[in-house]
GROMACS .gro file of C-alpha atoms in nm:
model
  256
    1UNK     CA    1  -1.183   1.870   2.337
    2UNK     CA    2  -0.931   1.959   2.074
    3UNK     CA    3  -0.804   1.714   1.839
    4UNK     CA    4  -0.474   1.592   1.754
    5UNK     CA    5  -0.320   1.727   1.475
    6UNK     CA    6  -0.243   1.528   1.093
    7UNK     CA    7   0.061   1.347   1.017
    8UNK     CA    8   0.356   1.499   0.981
    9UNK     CA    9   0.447   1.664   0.620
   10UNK     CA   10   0.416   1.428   0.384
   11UNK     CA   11   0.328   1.120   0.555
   12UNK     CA   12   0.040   0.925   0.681
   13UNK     CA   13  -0.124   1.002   1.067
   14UNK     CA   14   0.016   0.706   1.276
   15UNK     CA   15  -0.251   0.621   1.582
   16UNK     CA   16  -0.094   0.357   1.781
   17UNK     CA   17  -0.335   0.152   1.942
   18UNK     CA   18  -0.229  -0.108   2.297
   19UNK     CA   19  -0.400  -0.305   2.512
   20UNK     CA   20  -0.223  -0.296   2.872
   21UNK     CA   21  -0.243  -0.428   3.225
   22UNK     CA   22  -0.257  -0.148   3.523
   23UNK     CA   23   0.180  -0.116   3.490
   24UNK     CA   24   0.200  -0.114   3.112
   25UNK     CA   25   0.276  -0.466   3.014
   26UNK     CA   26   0.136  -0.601   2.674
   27UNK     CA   27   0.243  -0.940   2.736
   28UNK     CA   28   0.266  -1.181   3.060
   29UNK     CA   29   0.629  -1.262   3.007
   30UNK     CA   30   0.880  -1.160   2.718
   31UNK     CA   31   0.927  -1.580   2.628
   32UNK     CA   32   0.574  -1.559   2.569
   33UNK     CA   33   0.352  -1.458   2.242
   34UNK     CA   34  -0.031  -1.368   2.231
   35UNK     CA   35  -0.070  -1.530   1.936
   36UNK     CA   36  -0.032  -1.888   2.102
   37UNK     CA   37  -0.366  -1.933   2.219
   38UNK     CA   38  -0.285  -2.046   2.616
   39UNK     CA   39  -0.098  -1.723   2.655
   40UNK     CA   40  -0.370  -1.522   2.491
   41UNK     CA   41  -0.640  -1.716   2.689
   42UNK     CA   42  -0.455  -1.652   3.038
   43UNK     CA   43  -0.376  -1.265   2.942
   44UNK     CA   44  -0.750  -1.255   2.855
   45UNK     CA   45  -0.858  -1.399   3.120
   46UNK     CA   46  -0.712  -1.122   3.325
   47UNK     CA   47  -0.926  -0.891   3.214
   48UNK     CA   48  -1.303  -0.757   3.327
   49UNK     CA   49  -1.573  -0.812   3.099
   50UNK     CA   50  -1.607  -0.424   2.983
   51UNK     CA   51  -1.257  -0.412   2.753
   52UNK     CA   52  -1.452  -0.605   2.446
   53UNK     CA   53  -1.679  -0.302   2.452
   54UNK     CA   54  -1.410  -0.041   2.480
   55UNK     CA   55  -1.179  -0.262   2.206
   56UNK     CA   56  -1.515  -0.231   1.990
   57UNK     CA   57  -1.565   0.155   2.080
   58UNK     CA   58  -1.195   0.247   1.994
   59UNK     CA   59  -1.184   0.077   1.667
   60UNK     CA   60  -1.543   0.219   1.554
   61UNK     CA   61  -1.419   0.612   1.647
   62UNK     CA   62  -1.053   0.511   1.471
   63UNK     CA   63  -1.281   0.427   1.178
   64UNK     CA   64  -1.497   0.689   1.227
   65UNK     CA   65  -1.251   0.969   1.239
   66UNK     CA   66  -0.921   0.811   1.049
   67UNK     CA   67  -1.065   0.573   0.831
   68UNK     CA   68  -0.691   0.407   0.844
   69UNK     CA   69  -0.623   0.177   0.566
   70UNK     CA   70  -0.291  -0.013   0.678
   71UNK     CA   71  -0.220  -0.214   1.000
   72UNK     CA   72   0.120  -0.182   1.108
   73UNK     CA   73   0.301  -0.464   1.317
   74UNK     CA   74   0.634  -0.597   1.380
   75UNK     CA   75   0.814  -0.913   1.344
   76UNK     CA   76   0.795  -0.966   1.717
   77UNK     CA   77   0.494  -1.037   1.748
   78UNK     CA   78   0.538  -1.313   1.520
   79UNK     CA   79   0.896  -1.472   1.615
   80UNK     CA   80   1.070  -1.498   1.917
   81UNK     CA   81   1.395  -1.266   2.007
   82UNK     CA   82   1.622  -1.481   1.926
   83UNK     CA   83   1.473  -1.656   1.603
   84UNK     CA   84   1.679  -1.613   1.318
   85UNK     CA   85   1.571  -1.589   0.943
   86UNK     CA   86   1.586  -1.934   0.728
   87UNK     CA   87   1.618  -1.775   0.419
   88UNK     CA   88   2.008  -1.626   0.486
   89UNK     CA   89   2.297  -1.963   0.434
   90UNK     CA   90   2.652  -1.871   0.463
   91UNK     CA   91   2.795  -1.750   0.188
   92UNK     CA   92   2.436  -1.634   0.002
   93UNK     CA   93   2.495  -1.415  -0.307
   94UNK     CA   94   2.330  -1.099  -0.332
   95UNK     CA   95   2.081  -1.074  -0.666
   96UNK     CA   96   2.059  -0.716  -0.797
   97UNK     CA   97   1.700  -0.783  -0.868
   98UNK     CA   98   1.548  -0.887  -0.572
   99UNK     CA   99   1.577  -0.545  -0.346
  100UNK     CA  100   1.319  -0.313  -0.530
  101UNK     CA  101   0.949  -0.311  -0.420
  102UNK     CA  102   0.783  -0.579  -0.514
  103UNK     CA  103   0.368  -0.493  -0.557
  104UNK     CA  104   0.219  -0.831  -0.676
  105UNK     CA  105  -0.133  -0.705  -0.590
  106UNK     CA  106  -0.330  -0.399  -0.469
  107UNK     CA  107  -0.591  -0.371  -0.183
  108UNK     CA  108  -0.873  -0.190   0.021
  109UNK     CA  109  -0.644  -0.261   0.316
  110UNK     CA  110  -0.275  -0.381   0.396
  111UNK     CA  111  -0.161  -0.541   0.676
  112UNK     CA  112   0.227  -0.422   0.697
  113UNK     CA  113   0.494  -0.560   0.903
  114UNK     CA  114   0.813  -0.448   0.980
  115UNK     CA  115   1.067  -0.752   0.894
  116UNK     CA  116   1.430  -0.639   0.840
  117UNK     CA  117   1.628  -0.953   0.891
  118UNK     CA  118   1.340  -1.184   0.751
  119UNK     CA  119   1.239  -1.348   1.050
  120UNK     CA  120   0.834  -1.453   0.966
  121UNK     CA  121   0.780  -1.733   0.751
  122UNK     CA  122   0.460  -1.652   0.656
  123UNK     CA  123   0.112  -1.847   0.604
  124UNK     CA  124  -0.110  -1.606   0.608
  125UNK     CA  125  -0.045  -1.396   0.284
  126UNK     CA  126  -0.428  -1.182   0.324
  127UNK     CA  127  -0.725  -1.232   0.168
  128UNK     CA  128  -0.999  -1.074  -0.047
  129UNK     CA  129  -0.974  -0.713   0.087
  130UNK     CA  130  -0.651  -0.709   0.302
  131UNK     CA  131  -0.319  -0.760   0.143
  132UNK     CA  132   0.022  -0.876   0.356
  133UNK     CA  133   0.255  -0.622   0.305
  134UNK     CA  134   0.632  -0.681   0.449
  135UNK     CA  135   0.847  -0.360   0.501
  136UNK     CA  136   1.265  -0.438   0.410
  137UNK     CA  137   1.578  -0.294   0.362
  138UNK     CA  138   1.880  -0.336   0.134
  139UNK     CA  139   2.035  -0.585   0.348
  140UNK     CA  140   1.738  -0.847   0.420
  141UNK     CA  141   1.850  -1.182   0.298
  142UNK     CA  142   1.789  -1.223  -0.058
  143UNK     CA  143   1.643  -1.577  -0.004
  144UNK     CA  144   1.370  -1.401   0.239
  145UNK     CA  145   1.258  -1.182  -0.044
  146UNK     CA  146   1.271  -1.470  -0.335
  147UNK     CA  147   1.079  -1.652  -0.093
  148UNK     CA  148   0.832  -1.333  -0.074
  149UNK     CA  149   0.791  -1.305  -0.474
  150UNK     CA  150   0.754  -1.683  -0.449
  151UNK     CA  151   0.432  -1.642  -0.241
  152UNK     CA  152   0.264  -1.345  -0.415
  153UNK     CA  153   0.354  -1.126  -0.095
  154UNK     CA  154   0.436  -0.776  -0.124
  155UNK     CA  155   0.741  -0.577  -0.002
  156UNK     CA  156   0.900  -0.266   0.032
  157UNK     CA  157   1.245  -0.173   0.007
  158UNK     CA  158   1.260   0.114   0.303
  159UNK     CA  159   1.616   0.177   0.447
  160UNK     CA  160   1.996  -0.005   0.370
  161UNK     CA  161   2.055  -0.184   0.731
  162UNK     CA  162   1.708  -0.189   0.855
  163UNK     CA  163   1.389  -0.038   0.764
  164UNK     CA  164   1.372   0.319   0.806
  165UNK     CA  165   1.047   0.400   0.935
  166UNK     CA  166   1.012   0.777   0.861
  167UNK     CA  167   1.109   0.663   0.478
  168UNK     CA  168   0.819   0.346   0.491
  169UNK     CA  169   0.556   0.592   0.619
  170UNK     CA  170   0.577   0.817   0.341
  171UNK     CA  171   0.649   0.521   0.114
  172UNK     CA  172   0.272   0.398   0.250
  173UNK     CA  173   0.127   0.737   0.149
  174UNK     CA  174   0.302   0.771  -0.210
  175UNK     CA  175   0.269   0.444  -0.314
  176UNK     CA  176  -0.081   0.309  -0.167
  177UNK     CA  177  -0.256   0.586  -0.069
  178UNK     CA  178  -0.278   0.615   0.269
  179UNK     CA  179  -0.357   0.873   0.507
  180UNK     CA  180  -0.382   0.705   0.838
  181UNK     CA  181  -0.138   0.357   0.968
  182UNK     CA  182  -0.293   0.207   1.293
  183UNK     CA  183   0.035   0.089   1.479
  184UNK     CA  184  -0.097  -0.232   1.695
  185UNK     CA  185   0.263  -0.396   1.735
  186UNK     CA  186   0.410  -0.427   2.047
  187UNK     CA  187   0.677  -0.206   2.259
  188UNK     CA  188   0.990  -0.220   2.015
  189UNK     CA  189   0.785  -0.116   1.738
  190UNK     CA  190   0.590   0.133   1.961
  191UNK     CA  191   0.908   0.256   2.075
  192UNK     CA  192   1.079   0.294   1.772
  193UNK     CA  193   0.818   0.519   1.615
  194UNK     CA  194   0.809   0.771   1.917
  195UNK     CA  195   1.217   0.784   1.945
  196UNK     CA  196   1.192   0.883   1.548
  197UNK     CA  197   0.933   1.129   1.648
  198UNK     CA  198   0.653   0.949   1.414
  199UNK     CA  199   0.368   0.894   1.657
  200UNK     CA  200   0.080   1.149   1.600
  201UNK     CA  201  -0.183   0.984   1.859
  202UNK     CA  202  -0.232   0.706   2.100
  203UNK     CA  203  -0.526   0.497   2.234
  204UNK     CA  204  -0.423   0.313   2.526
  205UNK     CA  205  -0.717   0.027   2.666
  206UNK     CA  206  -0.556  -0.039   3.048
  207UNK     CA  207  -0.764  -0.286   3.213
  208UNK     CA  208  -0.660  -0.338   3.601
  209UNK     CA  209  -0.445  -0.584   3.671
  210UNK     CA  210  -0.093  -0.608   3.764
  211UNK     CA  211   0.192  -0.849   3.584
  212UNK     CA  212   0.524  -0.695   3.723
  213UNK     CA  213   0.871  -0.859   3.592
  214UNK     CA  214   1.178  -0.726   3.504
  215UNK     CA  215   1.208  -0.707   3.147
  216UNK     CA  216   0.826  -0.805   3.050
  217UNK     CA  217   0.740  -0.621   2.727
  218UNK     CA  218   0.556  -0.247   2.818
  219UNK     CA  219   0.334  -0.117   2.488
  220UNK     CA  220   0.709   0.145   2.476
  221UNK     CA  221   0.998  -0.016   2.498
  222UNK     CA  222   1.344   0.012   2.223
  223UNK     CA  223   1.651   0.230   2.303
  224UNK     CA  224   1.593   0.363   2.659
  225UNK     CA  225   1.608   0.748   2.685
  226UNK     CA  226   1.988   0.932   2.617
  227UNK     CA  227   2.096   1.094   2.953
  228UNK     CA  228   1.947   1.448   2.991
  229UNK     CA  229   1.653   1.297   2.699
  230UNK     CA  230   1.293   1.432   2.831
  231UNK     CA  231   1.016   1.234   2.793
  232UNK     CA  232   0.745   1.291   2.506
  233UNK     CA  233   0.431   1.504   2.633
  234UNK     CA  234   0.109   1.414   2.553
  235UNK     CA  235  -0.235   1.599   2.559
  236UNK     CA  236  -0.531   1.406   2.711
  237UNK     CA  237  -0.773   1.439   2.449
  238UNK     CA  238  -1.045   1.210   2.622
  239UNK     CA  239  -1.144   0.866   2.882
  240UNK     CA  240  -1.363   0.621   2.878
  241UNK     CA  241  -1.406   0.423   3.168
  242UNK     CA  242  -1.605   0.069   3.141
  243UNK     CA  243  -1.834  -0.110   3.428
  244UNK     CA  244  -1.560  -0.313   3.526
  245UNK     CA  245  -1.309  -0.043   3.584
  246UNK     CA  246  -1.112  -0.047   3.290
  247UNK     CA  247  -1.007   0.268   3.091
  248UNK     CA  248  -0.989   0.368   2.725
  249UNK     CA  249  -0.779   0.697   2.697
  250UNK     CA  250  -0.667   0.901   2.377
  251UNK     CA  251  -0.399   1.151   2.346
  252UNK     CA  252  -0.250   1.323   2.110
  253UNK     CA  253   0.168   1.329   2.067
  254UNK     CA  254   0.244   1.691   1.996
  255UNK     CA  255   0.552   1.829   1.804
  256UNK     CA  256   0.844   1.904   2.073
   0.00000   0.00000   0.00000
């Protein structure tokens, strides 16, 4: 079967990679995060004893084929909706030096989040091979990235209001090197790299089971479609279907 085709011109391939119940949803309810272990135990628990192996199977043929170097999430995953950042009082001054990249370290691997309004106050900073990586723009708080330097995390400056993606992917390939990002965030960030026309592939992992709910998180969500918008085609490029009924499918996003 064919397969998909590179990045776009100058910028690394962008696989995004989900995990998703029978009707899309990522998440049992949108006040809930994975990473708090009785949410993550229920969700698990939800699912037939064959997605381990397909988890396992995707990320060895990502490898395989890709080799991907950064891990892409965003902030959401992290923080709740309505969390605000602790680093921006009233009345903050600007300082001229704090929004250009900051590179404290280099790595085999980065793990790279998307945090605009400086929402994560971070623990986990990486370790011996992966590097925490925080993608900003002009107008993040200037305590946020002070607070950033202060830790030995890295950041780059992507965008003026908010990160511009298309700029931070090319930013990835110029400045560390790579040639494939594995998106695993959820729907917003999902969502905003197919509106901006940035997703090259997708591996979707749909185990059967139903969650329902107006307004739980879907592995797309962001800006709904403009009226008269078409949805994005995609090309089967293969399925995988485990002894407990659950599905690992690839496809490729072609150019519209």
């Amino acid at each position: 079967m064919d397969e998909p085709r590179s990045g776009g011109p100058g910028r690394p391939r962008v696989v995004v990679t989900t995990t998703a119940s029978l009707d899309g949803r990522i998440t049992p309810s949108r006040a809930e995060r994975l990473l708090e272990k009785g949410v993550f135990d229920r969700w698990r628990a939800a699912w037939p004893g064959d997605v381990d192996d397909l988890h396992e199977q995707r990320r060895a043929w990502i490898e395989e084929h890709h080799a991907p170097t950064v891990t892409l999430e965003g902030s959401g995953t992290f923080v709740a909706d309505e969390v605000e950042s602790a680093y921006a009082p009233a009345g903050s001054a600007p300082d001229d030096d704090l929004p250009a990249d900051h590179l404290p370290r280099r790595a085999p691997r980065w793990f790279v989040v998307v945090d605009a309004r400086g929402r994560v106050d971070w623990t986990y900073f990486g370790d011996d091979t992966t590097a925490l990586l925080v993608l900003v723009c002009r107008s993040t708080p200037p305590g946020y990235l002070a607070r950033l330097r202060e830790v030995g995390v890295g950041y780059l400056v992507v965008g003026d209001e908010r990160v511009d993606l298309a700029m931070a992917l090319q930013r990835l390939g110029d400045t560390l090197g790579a040639t494939c990002v594995v998106s695993d965030g959820g729907g917003g960030l999902n969502g905003a790299l197919l509106r901006a026309g940035l997703v090259d592939e997708l591996h979707v992992v749909t185990f059967p089971a139903l969650v329902g709910g107006l307004g739980t998180p879907s592995f797309v969500d962001g800006p709904p479609l403009s009226p008269g918008g078409e949805p994005t085609r995609v090309r089967p490029l293969g399925v995988v279907t485990g002894a407990g009924g659950s599905t690992w499918a690839r496809y490729a996003v072609d150019p519209s």
